[in-house]
Coordinates of C-alpha atoms and ligand atoms in Angstrom, one line a residue:
M26 CA -169.6 -124.6 -62.6
L27 CA -169.1 -126.6 -65.8
N28 CA -165.5 -125.3 -66.1
G29 CA -164.8 -126.8 -62.7
I30 CA -165.2 -130.3 -64.1
L31 CA -162.1 -130.3 -66.2
N32 CA -158.6 -129.9 -64.7
K33 CA -156.9 -126.7 -65.8
D34 CA -154.4 -128.7 -68.0
G35 CA -157.4 -130.2 -69.9
T36 CA -157.1 -133.7 -68.3
V37 CA -160.1 -135.3 -66.8
Q38 CA -160.6 -135.3 -63.0
T39 CA -161.2 -138.4 -60.9
V40 CA -163.9 -137.4 -58.4
E41 CA -163.2 -137.7 -54.7
N42 CA -165.0 -139.1 -51.7
Y43 CA -166.4 -136.7 -49.0
I44 CA -165.5 -137.9 -45.6
Q45 CA -165.4 -135.9 -42.3
G46 CA -166.0 -132.7 -44.2
Q47 CA -163.0 -133.2 -46.5
W48 CA -162.7 -134.2 -50.2
V49 CA -160.3 -137.1 -50.3
H50 CA -158.9 -139.6 -52.8
S51 CA -160.5 -142.9 -53.0
L52 CA -158.4 -146.0 -52.4
A53 CA -159.7 -147.5 -55.7
T54 CA -157.4 -148.8 -58.3
E55 CA -160.0 -148.7 -61.1
T56 CA -162.3 -146.0 -62.4
V57 CA -165.2 -145.7 -64.8
D58 CA -165.7 -142.9 -67.3
V59 CA -168.5 -140.3 -66.7
M60 CA -169.6 -139.3 -70.2
N61 CA -171.7 -136.5 -71.7
P62 CA -174.3 -138.8 -73.4
A63 CA -175.0 -136.1 -76.0
T64 CA -171.4 -136.1 -77.2
G65 CA -169.8 -139.3 -75.9
Q66 CA -167.1 -137.0 -74.4
V67 CA -165.5 -138.2 -71.1
I68 CA -166.1 -135.4 -68.5
A69 CA -164.9 -137.1 -65.3
R70 CA -163.9 -140.4 -63.9
T71 CA -165.5 -142.2 -60.9
P72 CA -163.3 -144.4 -58.7
L73 CA -164.7 -147.9 -58.0
G74 CA -164.2 -147.6 -54.2
T75 CA -163.2 -150.3 -51.8
A76 CA -164.6 -151.7 -48.6
E77 CA -162.1 -149.5 -46.7
D78 CA -163.4 -146.4 -48.4
V79 CA -166.9 -147.3 -47.2
N80 CA -165.5 -148.0 -43.7
R81 CA -163.9 -144.6 -43.5
A82 CA -167.1 -142.9 -44.5
V83 CA -169.1 -144.9 -42.0
Q84 CA -166.7 -144.1 -39.2
S85 CA -167.0 -140.4 -40.0
A86 CA -170.8 -140.6 -39.9
K87 CA -170.7 -142.7 -36.7
S88 CA -168.5 -140.2 -34.9
A89 CA -170.8 -137.3 -35.9
F90 CA -174.0 -139.1 -34.8
K91 CA -174.0 -138.2 -31.0
P92 CA -173.5 -134.4 -31.3
W93 CA -175.9 -134.3 -34.3
R94 CA -178.6 -136.2 -32.5
D95 CA -178.2 -133.9 -29.5
T96 CA -178.7 -130.9 -31.8
P97 CA -182.4 -129.9 -31.5
V98 CA -184.5 -130.7 -34.5
I99 CA -185.4 -127.0 -35.1
D100 CA -181.6 -126.2 -35.3
R101 CA -180.9 -129.2 -37.6
V102 CA -183.5 -128.1 -40.1
Q103 CA -182.0 -124.5 -40.2
V104 CA -179.2 -126.0 -42.3
L105 CA -181.8 -127.4 -44.8
F106 CA -183.5 -124.0 -45.0
R107 CA -180.2 -122.5 -45.9
L108 CA -179.4 -125.3 -48.4
K109 CA -182.8 -124.7 -50.1
T110 CA -181.9 -121.0 -50.6
L111 CA -178.4 -122.0 -52.0
L112 CA -179.9 -124.5 -54.4
E113 CA -182.5 -121.9 -55.6
E114 CA -179.6 -119.5 -56.2
N115 CA -177.7 -122.1 -58.2
I116 CA -180.6 -123.8 -59.9
D117 CA -179.6 -122.9 -63.5
D118 CA -175.9 -124.0 -63.1
L119 CA -177.0 -127.2 -61.4
A120 CA -179.6 -128.0 -64.1
Q121 CA -176.9 -127.5 -66.7
L122 CA -174.5 -129.9 -64.9
C123 CA -177.3 -132.5 -64.7
T124 CA -177.9 -132.2 -68.4
V125 CA -174.2 -132.6 -69.2
E126 CA -173.8 -135.8 -67.1
N127 CA -177.3 -137.3 -67.6
G128 CA -178.4 -136.1 -71.1
K129 CA -181.9 -135.0 -70.2
T130 CA -183.1 -131.6 -71.6
L131 CA -182.5 -128.4 -69.6
A132 CA -186.2 -128.1 -68.9
E133 CA -186.2 -131.7 -67.5
S134 CA -183.1 -131.0 -65.4
K135 CA -184.9 -127.9 -64.0
G136 CA -187.9 -130.1 -63.1
D137 CA -185.5 -132.6 -61.5
M138 CA -183.9 -129.8 -59.5
R139 CA -187.4 -128.5 -58.5
R140 CA -188.4 -131.9 -57.2
A141 CA -185.1 -132.2 -55.3
I142 CA -185.7 -128.8 -53.6
Q143 CA -189.2 -129.9 -52.7
M144 CA -187.7 -132.8 -50.8
I145 CA -185.7 -130.3 -48.7
E146 CA -188.8 -128.2 -48.1
T147 CA -190.7 -131.3 -46.8
A148 CA -187.7 -132.4 -44.7
C149 CA -187.8 -128.9 -43.1
G150 CA -191.1 -130.0 -41.6
M151 CA -189.3 -132.7 -39.6
P152 CA -190.3 -131.2 -36.2
T153 CA -193.9 -132.1 -37.2
L154 CA -193.1 -135.4 -38.9
L155 CA -191.1 -136.6 -35.9
M156 CA -193.8 -136.1 -33.4
G157 CA -194.6 -139.2 -31.3
K158 CA -197.7 -140.2 -29.4
Y159 CA -198.9 -139.7 -25.9
L160 CA -201.8 -141.2 -24.0
E161 CA -202.4 -140.3 -20.4
E162 CA -204.1 -142.6 -17.8
I163 CA -203.5 -145.9 -19.6
A164 CA -204.0 -147.3 -16.1
S165 CA -204.8 -145.5 -12.9
G166 CA -202.1 -142.7 -12.5
I167 CA -200.0 -144.1 -15.4
D168 CA -199.2 -142.4 -18.7
C169 CA -197.5 -143.7 -21.9
Q170 CA -195.4 -141.9 -24.5
A171 CA -194.0 -143.2 -27.7
A172 CA -191.1 -141.1 -29.0
R173 CA -189.3 -141.4 -32.3
Q174 CA -185.5 -141.6 -32.0
P175 CA -182.8 -141.5 -34.7
M176 CA -180.8 -144.7 -35.0
G177 CA -177.3 -143.8 -36.3
V178 CA -175.8 -144.2 -39.7
F179 CA -178.0 -144.6 -42.8
S180 CA -176.9 -145.1 -46.4
A181 CA -178.4 -144.8 -49.9
I182 CA -177.3 -146.2 -53.3
T183 CA -178.9 -144.3 -56.2
P184 CA -179.4 -144.6 -60.0
F185 CA -178.3 -142.5 -62.9
N186 CA -181.7 -141.2 -64.1
F187 CA -182.4 -138.3 -61.6
P188 CA -179.1 -137.0 -60.4
P189 CA -180.5 -134.2 -58.3
M190 CA -183.8 -135.7 -57.1
V191 CA -183.4 -139.4 -56.1
P192 CA -180.6 -138.9 -53.6
M193 CA -182.8 -136.2 -52.0
W194 CA -185.5 -138.8 -51.4
F195 CA -183.3 -139.9 -48.6
W196 CA -180.5 -137.8 -47.1
P197 CA -182.4 -134.6 -46.2
F198 CA -185.0 -136.7 -44.3
A199 CA -182.3 -138.9 -42.7
I200 CA -180.3 -136.0 -41.4
A201 CA -183.3 -133.8 -40.4
S202 CA -184.4 -136.7 -38.2
G203 CA -181.0 -136.8 -36.4
N204 CA -179.2 -139.6 -38.2
T205 CA -175.9 -139.3 -40.1
F206 CA -175.4 -140.5 -43.7
V207 CA -173.3 -142.1 -46.4
L208 CA -174.4 -141.6 -50.0
K209 CA -173.2 -143.7 -52.9
P210 CA -174.4 -141.9 -56.0
S211 CA -174.5 -143.6 -59.4
E212 CA -171.0 -143.9 -60.8
R213 CA -172.3 -142.6 -64.1
V214 CA -173.6 -139.3 -62.7
P215 CA -171.6 -138.3 -59.6
L216 CA -171.2 -134.6 -60.4
T217 CA -174.5 -133.0 -59.5
Q218 CA -174.5 -134.5 -56.0
I219 CA -170.9 -133.4 -55.4
E220 CA -172.2 -129.8 -56.0
F221 CA -175.1 -130.4 -53.6
F222 CA -172.7 -131.6 -50.9
K223 CA -170.5 -128.5 -51.4
L224 CA -173.6 -126.3 -50.9
A225 CA -174.7 -128.4 -47.8
E226 CA -171.2 -127.6 -46.3
K227 CA -171.7 -123.9 -47.2
A228 CA -175.1 -124.1 -45.4
G229 CA -173.3 -125.1 -42.2
L230 CA -173.7 -128.8 -42.0
P231 CA -171.3 -130.1 -39.4
K232 CA -168.4 -132.4 -40.5
G233 CA -169.2 -136.0 -40.7
V234 CA -173.0 -135.7 -40.8
L235 CA -173.1 -136.3 -44.6
N236 CA -170.5 -138.4 -46.4
M237 CA -170.1 -139.6 -50.0
V238 CA -168.3 -142.6 -51.3
H239 CA -168.0 -143.5 -54.9
G240 CA -168.0 -146.9 -56.5
G241 CA -169.9 -149.8 -58.0
K242 CA -170.7 -153.4 -57.0
A243 CA -167.9 -153.9 -54.4
T244 CA -168.8 -150.5 -52.7
V245 CA -172.5 -151.5 -52.5
E246 CA -171.7 -154.9 -51.0
A247 CA -169.5 -153.2 -48.4
I248 CA -172.4 -150.9 -47.5
C249 CA -174.8 -153.8 -47.2
Q250 CA -172.4 -155.7 -44.9
H251 CA -171.1 -152.9 -42.7
P252 CA -172.1 -153.6 -39.1
D253 CA -172.3 -149.8 -38.2
I254 CA -175.0 -149.0 -40.8
Q255 CA -178.5 -149.2 -39.5
G256 CA -180.4 -148.9 -42.7
V257 CA -180.0 -148.9 -46.5
S258 CA -182.1 -147.3 -49.2
F259 CA -181.6 -148.4 -52.8
V260 CA -183.0 -147.2 -56.1
G261 CA -182.1 -148.9 -59.4
S262 CA -182.8 -151.9 -61.5
T263 CA -184.8 -154.8 -60.1
P264 CA -182.1 -157.5 -60.0
V265 CA -179.8 -155.2 -58.0
A266 CA -182.7 -154.0 -55.8
K267 CA -183.5 -157.6 -54.9
L268 CA -179.8 -158.3 -54.1
V269 CA -179.4 -155.2 -52.0
Y270 CA -182.6 -155.9 -50.1
E271 CA -181.5 -159.5 -49.4
K272 CA -177.9 -158.6 -48.4
A273 CA -178.8 -155.6 -46.2
T274 CA -181.6 -157.4 -44.3
A275 CA -179.4 -160.5 -43.9
T276 CA -177.2 -158.4 -41.7
G277 CA -180.1 -157.1 -39.7
K278 CA -180.5 -153.7 -41.4
R279 CA -183.6 -151.8 -42.3
A280 CA -183.9 -151.8 -46.1
Q281 CA -186.1 -150.3 -48.8
A282 CA -185.2 -151.1 -52.4
L283 CA -187.0 -149.5 -55.3
G284 CA -186.6 -151.4 -58.5
G285 CA -187.5 -151.3 -62.2
A286 CA -190.8 -150.9 -63.9
K287 CA -193.1 -151.7 -66.8
N288 CA -195.8 -149.1 -66.9
F289 CA -199.1 -149.5 -68.7
M290 CA -201.4 -146.7 -69.9
I291 CA -205.1 -147.6 -70.7
T292 CA -207.2 -145.4 -73.0
L293 CA -211.0 -145.7 -72.9
P294 CA -213.2 -144.5 -75.8
D295 CA -214.5 -141.7 -73.6
A296 CA -211.1 -140.1 -73.0
N297 CA -210.3 -136.6 -74.1
M298 CA -208.1 -137.7 -77.0
D299 CA -206.0 -134.7 -77.7
L300 CA -204.9 -134.3 -74.0
T301 CA -204.5 -138.1 -73.7
V302 CA -202.2 -138.4 -76.7
K303 CA -200.0 -135.5 -75.6
T304 CA -199.8 -136.8 -72.1
I305 CA -199.0 -140.4 -73.2
V306 CA -196.3 -139.4 -75.6
E307 CA -194.6 -137.0 -73.1
S308 CA -194.7 -139.8 -70.5
C309 CA -193.2 -142.4 -72.8
T310 CA -190.5 -140.2 -74.4
G311 CA -189.7 -137.6 -71.7
C312 CA -186.3 -138.0 -70.2
A313 CA -185.7 -140.3 -73.2
G314 CA -188.0 -142.8 -71.6
Q315 CA -185.5 -143.2 -68.7
R316 CA -188.0 -142.6 -65.9
C317 CA -189.2 -145.3 -63.6
L318 CA -192.7 -143.8 -64.1
A319 CA -192.4 -143.6 -67.9
G320 CA -195.3 -145.0 -69.8
S321 CA -194.4 -148.1 -71.9
V322 CA -197.4 -150.1 -73.1
V323 CA -200.4 -148.2 -74.3
L324 CA -203.6 -150.2 -74.4
G325 CA -206.5 -149.0 -76.5
V326 CA -209.9 -150.4 -75.4
G327 CA -211.9 -151.4 -78.5
E328 CA -210.9 -151.4 -82.2
S329 CA -211.8 -147.8 -83.0
T330 CA -210.0 -146.3 -79.9
Y331 CA -206.9 -148.4 -80.6
Q332 CA -206.8 -147.3 -84.3
R333 CA -207.4 -143.6 -83.3
I334 CA -204.8 -143.5 -80.5
T335 CA -202.3 -145.3 -82.7
Q336 CA -202.6 -142.8 -85.5
Q337 CA -202.5 -139.8 -83.2
I338 CA -199.6 -141.0 -81.2
L339 CA -197.7 -141.7 -84.4
D340 CA -198.4 -138.2 -85.8
F341 CA -197.4 -136.5 -82.5
S342 CA -194.2 -138.6 -82.1
K343 CA -192.9 -137.8 -85.6
N344 CA -192.6 -134.1 -84.7
I345 CA -190.5 -134.4 -81.5
I346 CA -187.2 -132.7 -81.7
V347 CA -184.3 -134.9 -80.5
G348 CA -181.0 -133.4 -79.7
D349 CA -178.4 -132.3 -77.1
G350 CA -180.3 -131.4 -73.9
L351 CA -178.3 -128.1 -73.7
D352 CA -180.0 -126.9 -76.9
P353 CA -183.3 -125.3 -75.7
K354 CA -185.1 -126.5 -78.8
S355 CA -184.5 -130.2 -77.9
Q356 CA -187.5 -132.0 -76.5
V357 CA -185.8 -135.4 -76.0
G358 CA -182.2 -136.0 -75.2
P359 CA -180.0 -139.1 -75.6
V360 CA -180.0 -142.2 -73.4
I361 CA -177.3 -142.6 -70.9
S362 CA -174.7 -144.8 -72.6
K363 CA -173.7 -146.8 -75.7
A364 CA -174.8 -150.0 -73.9
A365 CA -178.2 -148.5 -73.1
Q366 CA -178.6 -147.4 -76.8
E367 CA -177.7 -150.9 -78.0
R368 CA -180.1 -152.6 -75.5
V369 CA -183.0 -150.4 -76.6
K370 CA -182.3 -151.1 -80.3
E371 CA -182.1 -154.9 -79.5
L372 CA -185.5 -154.8 -77.8
I373 CA -187.1 -152.9 -80.7
Q374 CA -185.7 -155.6 -83.0
S375 CA -187.1 -158.3 -80.8
A376 CA -190.6 -156.7 -81.1
E377 CA -190.3 -156.8 -84.9
D378 CA -189.0 -160.4 -84.8
E379 CA -192.0 -161.5 -82.6
G380 CA -194.6 -160.0 -85.1
A381 CA -195.2 -156.4 -84.0
T382 CA -195.1 -153.5 -86.5
I383 CA -192.5 -150.7 -86.2
L384 CA -194.5 -147.7 -87.3
L385 CA -191.8 -145.2 -86.3
D386 CA -188.2 -146.5 -86.0
G387 CA -186.1 -144.5 -83.6
R388 CA -183.0 -146.6 -84.4
K389 CA -182.7 -144.3 -87.5
T390 CA -181.3 -141.1 -86.1
A391 CA -179.5 -138.3 -87.7
H392 CA -177.1 -137.9 -84.8
T393 CA -173.6 -139.2 -85.4
T394 CA -172.2 -138.6 -81.9
G395 CA -173.7 -139.4 -78.5
F396 CA -176.2 -142.1 -77.6
F397 CA -179.5 -141.0 -79.3
I398 CA -182.6 -143.0 -80.0
N399 CA -185.5 -141.2 -81.6
P400 CA -189.1 -141.7 -80.5
T401 CA -190.2 -145.2 -81.6
V402 CA -193.8 -146.3 -82.1
I403 CA -194.6 -150.0 -82.2
S404 CA -198.2 -151.4 -82.9
G405 CA -199.6 -154.9 -82.5
V406 CA -197.9 -155.6 -79.2
T407 CA -199.2 -158.7 -77.4
P408 CA -198.7 -159.9 -73.8
D409 CA -196.3 -162.7 -74.7
M410 CA -193.7 -160.4 -76.5
R411 CA -190.5 -159.4 -74.7
I412 CA -191.2 -155.7 -75.4
A413 CA -194.4 -156.1 -73.5
K414 CA -192.7 -157.6 -70.5
E415 CA -189.2 -156.2 -70.1
E416 CA -188.3 -152.6 -69.0
V417 CA -187.2 -150.7 -72.1
F418 CA -185.9 -147.5 -70.5
G419 CA -185.8 -145.7 -73.9
P420 CA -188.3 -143.5 -75.8
V421 CA -190.4 -146.4 -77.1
I422 CA -194.2 -146.5 -77.2
C423 CA -195.8 -149.9 -77.6
L424 CA -199.4 -150.2 -78.6
G425 CA -201.7 -153.1 -77.8
K426 CA -205.4 -153.7 -78.3
V427 CA -207.9 -155.0 -75.6
S428 CA -211.6 -155.4 -75.7
S429 CA -212.5 -154.1 -72.2
L430 CA -211.2 -152.3 -69.2
D431 CA -211.3 -155.7 -67.3
E432 CA -209.0 -157.2 -69.9
A433 CA -206.6 -154.2 -69.7
I434 CA -206.4 -154.4 -65.9
D435 CA -205.9 -158.2 -66.2
W436 CA -203.0 -157.7 -68.7
L437 CA -201.1 -155.1 -66.6
N438 CA -201.6 -157.2 -63.5
T439 CA -199.7 -160.1 -65.1
S440 CA -196.5 -157.9 -65.1
Q441 CA -193.8 -158.8 -62.6
Y442 CA -193.5 -155.1 -62.1
A443 CA -196.1 -152.8 -60.4
N444 CA -194.6 -149.3 -60.2
T445 CA -197.3 -147.2 -61.9
A446 CA -200.2 -147.3 -64.4
S447 CA -202.5 -144.7 -65.9
L448 CA -206.0 -144.6 -67.1
F449 CA -207.4 -142.1 -69.5
T450 CA -211.2 -141.7 -69.3
S451 CA -214.0 -139.3 -68.4
S452 CA -215.8 -142.0 -66.4
G453 CA -215.7 -141.9 -62.6
A454 CA -216.9 -145.5 -62.4
A455 CA -214.1 -146.7 -64.7
A456 CA -211.5 -144.7 -62.6
R457 CA -212.8 -146.3 -59.5
Q458 CA -212.6 -149.8 -60.9
F459 CA -209.0 -149.1 -62.0
S460 CA -207.9 -147.6 -58.7
Y461 CA -209.4 -150.6 -56.9
G462 CA -208.1 -153.3 -59.1
A463 CA -204.7 -152.3 -60.7
S464 CA -201.7 -153.6 -58.8
P465 CA -199.1 -150.7 -59.1
G466 CA -198.3 -148.7 -56.0
M467 CA -198.7 -145.4 -57.8
L468 CA -201.7 -144.7 -60.2
G469 CA -202.6 -141.9 -62.5
I470 CA -206.0 -140.9 -63.8
N471 CA -205.6 -138.7 -66.8
I472 CA -202.0 -138.2 -65.6
G473 CA -199.0 -139.5 -67.4
V474 CA -196.3 -139.5 -64.8
P475 CA -198.0 -139.9 -61.4
A476 CA -195.0 -139.1 -59.2
P477 CA -196.1 -138.6 -55.6
M478 CA -194.9 -135.2 -54.3
A479 CA -192.3 -134.9 -51.6
F480 CA -195.0 -134.8 -48.8
F481 CA -196.6 -138.1 -50.0
S482 CA -194.6 -141.3 -50.1
F483 CA -193.1 -143.0 -53.2
G484 CA -192.8 -146.6 -54.1
G485 CA -194.3 -149.4 -56.2
A486 CA -195.2 -153.0 -55.5
K487 CA -194.2 -156.5 -56.6
D488 CA -190.7 -156.5 -58.3
S489 CA -190.7 -152.7 -58.3
F490 CA -190.3 -152.4 -54.6
F491 CA -188.7 -154.6 -51.9
G492 CA -189.4 -153.6 -48.3
D493 CA -192.4 -152.2 -46.4
I494 CA -191.6 -148.6 -45.7
K495 CA -191.7 -146.4 -48.8
A496 CA -189.6 -143.3 -49.6
H497 CA -190.1 -139.6 -48.5
G498 CA -193.2 -138.0 -47.0
Q499 CA -194.4 -139.3 -43.6
A500 CA -192.9 -142.7 -44.4
S501 CA -189.4 -141.1 -44.0
A502 CA -190.0 -140.5 -40.3
D503 CA -190.9 -144.2 -40.0
F504 CA -187.9 -145.4 -41.9
Y505 CA -185.4 -143.2 -40.1
T506 CA -186.5 -143.6 -36.5
D507 CA -187.2 -146.2 -34.0
T508 CA -190.1 -145.9 -31.6
K509 CA -189.3 -145.9 -27.9
V510 CA -192.2 -146.3 -25.5
T511 CA -191.9 -144.9 -21.9
I512 CA -194.6 -145.8 -19.4
S513 CA -194.6 -143.5 -16.3
R514 CA -196.1 -143.4 -12.9
W515 CA -195.5 -140.4 -10.7
V516 CA -196.6 -140.9 -7.1
K517 CA -197.5 -137.7 -5.4
D518 CA -196.0 -137.3 -1.9
S519 CA -198.7 -135.2 -0.3
N520 CA -196.2 -133.7 2.3
I521 CA -193.8 -132.2 -0.2
W522 CA -195.9 -129.2 -1.3
A523 CA -197.8 -128.8 1.9
T524 CA -197.6 -125.3 3.2
S525 CA -197.5 -124.7 6.9
Ligands
NAD622 P1 -178.6 -149.9 -61.7 O1 -179.3 -151.0 -60.9 O2 -177.7 -150.3 -62.8 O3 -177.7 -149.0 -60.7 C1 -178.3 -148.5 -59.5 C2 -177.2 -148.4 -58.4 O4 -176.8 -149.8 -58.1 C3 -175.9 -147.7 -58.8 O5 -175.5 -146.8 -57.8 C4 -174.9 -148.8 -59.1 O6 -173.6 -148.4 -58.8 C5 -175.3 -149.9 -58.3 N1 -175.1 -151.2 -58.9 C6 -175.2 -151.5 -60.2 N2 -175.0 -152.8 -60.4 C7 -174.7 -153.4 -59.2 C8 -174.4 -154.7 -58.7 N3 -174.3 -155.7 -59.6 N4 -174.3 -154.9 -57.4 C9 -174.4 -153.9 -56.5 N5 -174.7 -152.6 -56.9 C10 -174.8 -152.4 -58.2 O7 -179.7 -148.9 -62.2 P2 -179.5 -147.6 -63.1 O8 -179.3 -148.1 -64.5 O9 -178.6 -146.6 -62.5 O10 -181.0 -147.0 -63.0 C11 -182.1 -147.4 -63.9 C12 -183.0 -148.3 -63.1 O11 -183.4 -147.7 -61.9 C13 -184.2 -148.6 -63.9 O12 -184.5 -150.0 -63.8 C14 -185.3 -147.8 -63.2 O13 -186.6 -148.3 -63.4 C15 -184.9 -147.8 -61.8 N6 -185.4 -146.7 -61.1 C16 -186.4 -147.0 -60.2 C17 -187.0 -146.0 -59.5 C18 -188.2 -146.3 -58.6 O14 -188.6 -145.4 -57.9 N7 -188.7 -147.5 -58.5 C19 -186.6 -144.7 -59.6 C20 -185.5 -144.4 -60.5 C21 -184.9 -145.5 -61.2

């Protein structure tokens, strides 16, 4: 599969849009480089598509809607059952491709693939998820039914950090419920989804049901404004999430926009320390810290817990092996780009400038190619510092001290973000206080990355989520359908069935 990325003459391919079941050139005049973050090598180019590219993809999806909607749901999900099998058969190649374009380790790519496949498994349950409601005798001789109906063309705009999984939060559910779809993957990681689409075609998906258009800002704006798109899902940074939500809803579309994060992890004195330290470090440094559920600020409750957790986290982090994700020994890969690497370094510097102590400085790395940052541990972080407020999206662990669980919850609740938070404790009462009082939409108790499985719904609160219907699980049936109520009265003509 990797050999397929490069043209035979060694030049780099510009990826194509997928419209009406065909791979076609974009009308774009500009491209961006897709790079292997471990080497800095350009492996493909993504066209920055135009409004007309979007329009062609939408018209393709629109024309496929009627016959697809008329296909019984049990037949629609057969395509997804076949796609699941094809993805399982190709999981190693696809994980490798994900590592090459995103940088995460092979084990992490495999996990990403597993989560993607679980989305399909859950979407295969659409006959159950789609069920409506029925109540007989709402008045004398009158019954009422509420059916869920697909609405037409939906679209999703996705980020770079989970190339297999995040697009699958949307399109399997949208098409299983009878809609048609236009995906705009991240211009930095288009390759894995291209392979998914090829397998969807092989699984028998009719032409036009699923379309892909590549691009950046202009493409996204064209999606938000297109009159034939019923709803838009977005996952990415908060400023863009807010913009997409505003623009899509301004044209009357449904929208759900999942944004950035700043995730806190609280350690109480009664926590199982060895498990807690391992869980925290893996949360903060796994996927090079580029998870929306990555831990960022670790709060030790009380002086001795703070001292102990700081020392143990430091000791654990020093031994992490950083390297090319294709090397099975690597535990942490590179960040996505030179710009990301520079931004993380600048935030580490800001912490030092504002009075924190850099105990382990990941800016010093032995790697001379690619975009590596080693695990970084910073102590003495206080709520006013930039590093305590801004999303880092790098393998950086910030440690702060608080005197009580109340103070810890108050601190994390001041954040503009509210994606996730975790508590480490052996106290049920503390866990209950935390679940009740912490703002984030997804919480972990003795869990480092509390990612809801495909059959639950995913999404944060505050500036981490714009909208009201979250992603995947039962919420997907709500987002991708409109409810139609039919009230019926059937009057019996007593003569019709009379036997003589
Ligand atoms: P990003 O916002 O840069 O890009 C996301 C998508 O938006 C891409 O498809 C990109 O082409 C498009 N885009 C970028 N700039 C745009 C603009 N100005 N106008 C219109 N469209 C634009 O995000 P990213 O760097 O790819 O991903 C990392 C971010 O995503 C982090 O903030 C992370 O927390 C967030 N994220 C959130 C979740 C969640 O569930 N809340 C999940 C994954 C990632």
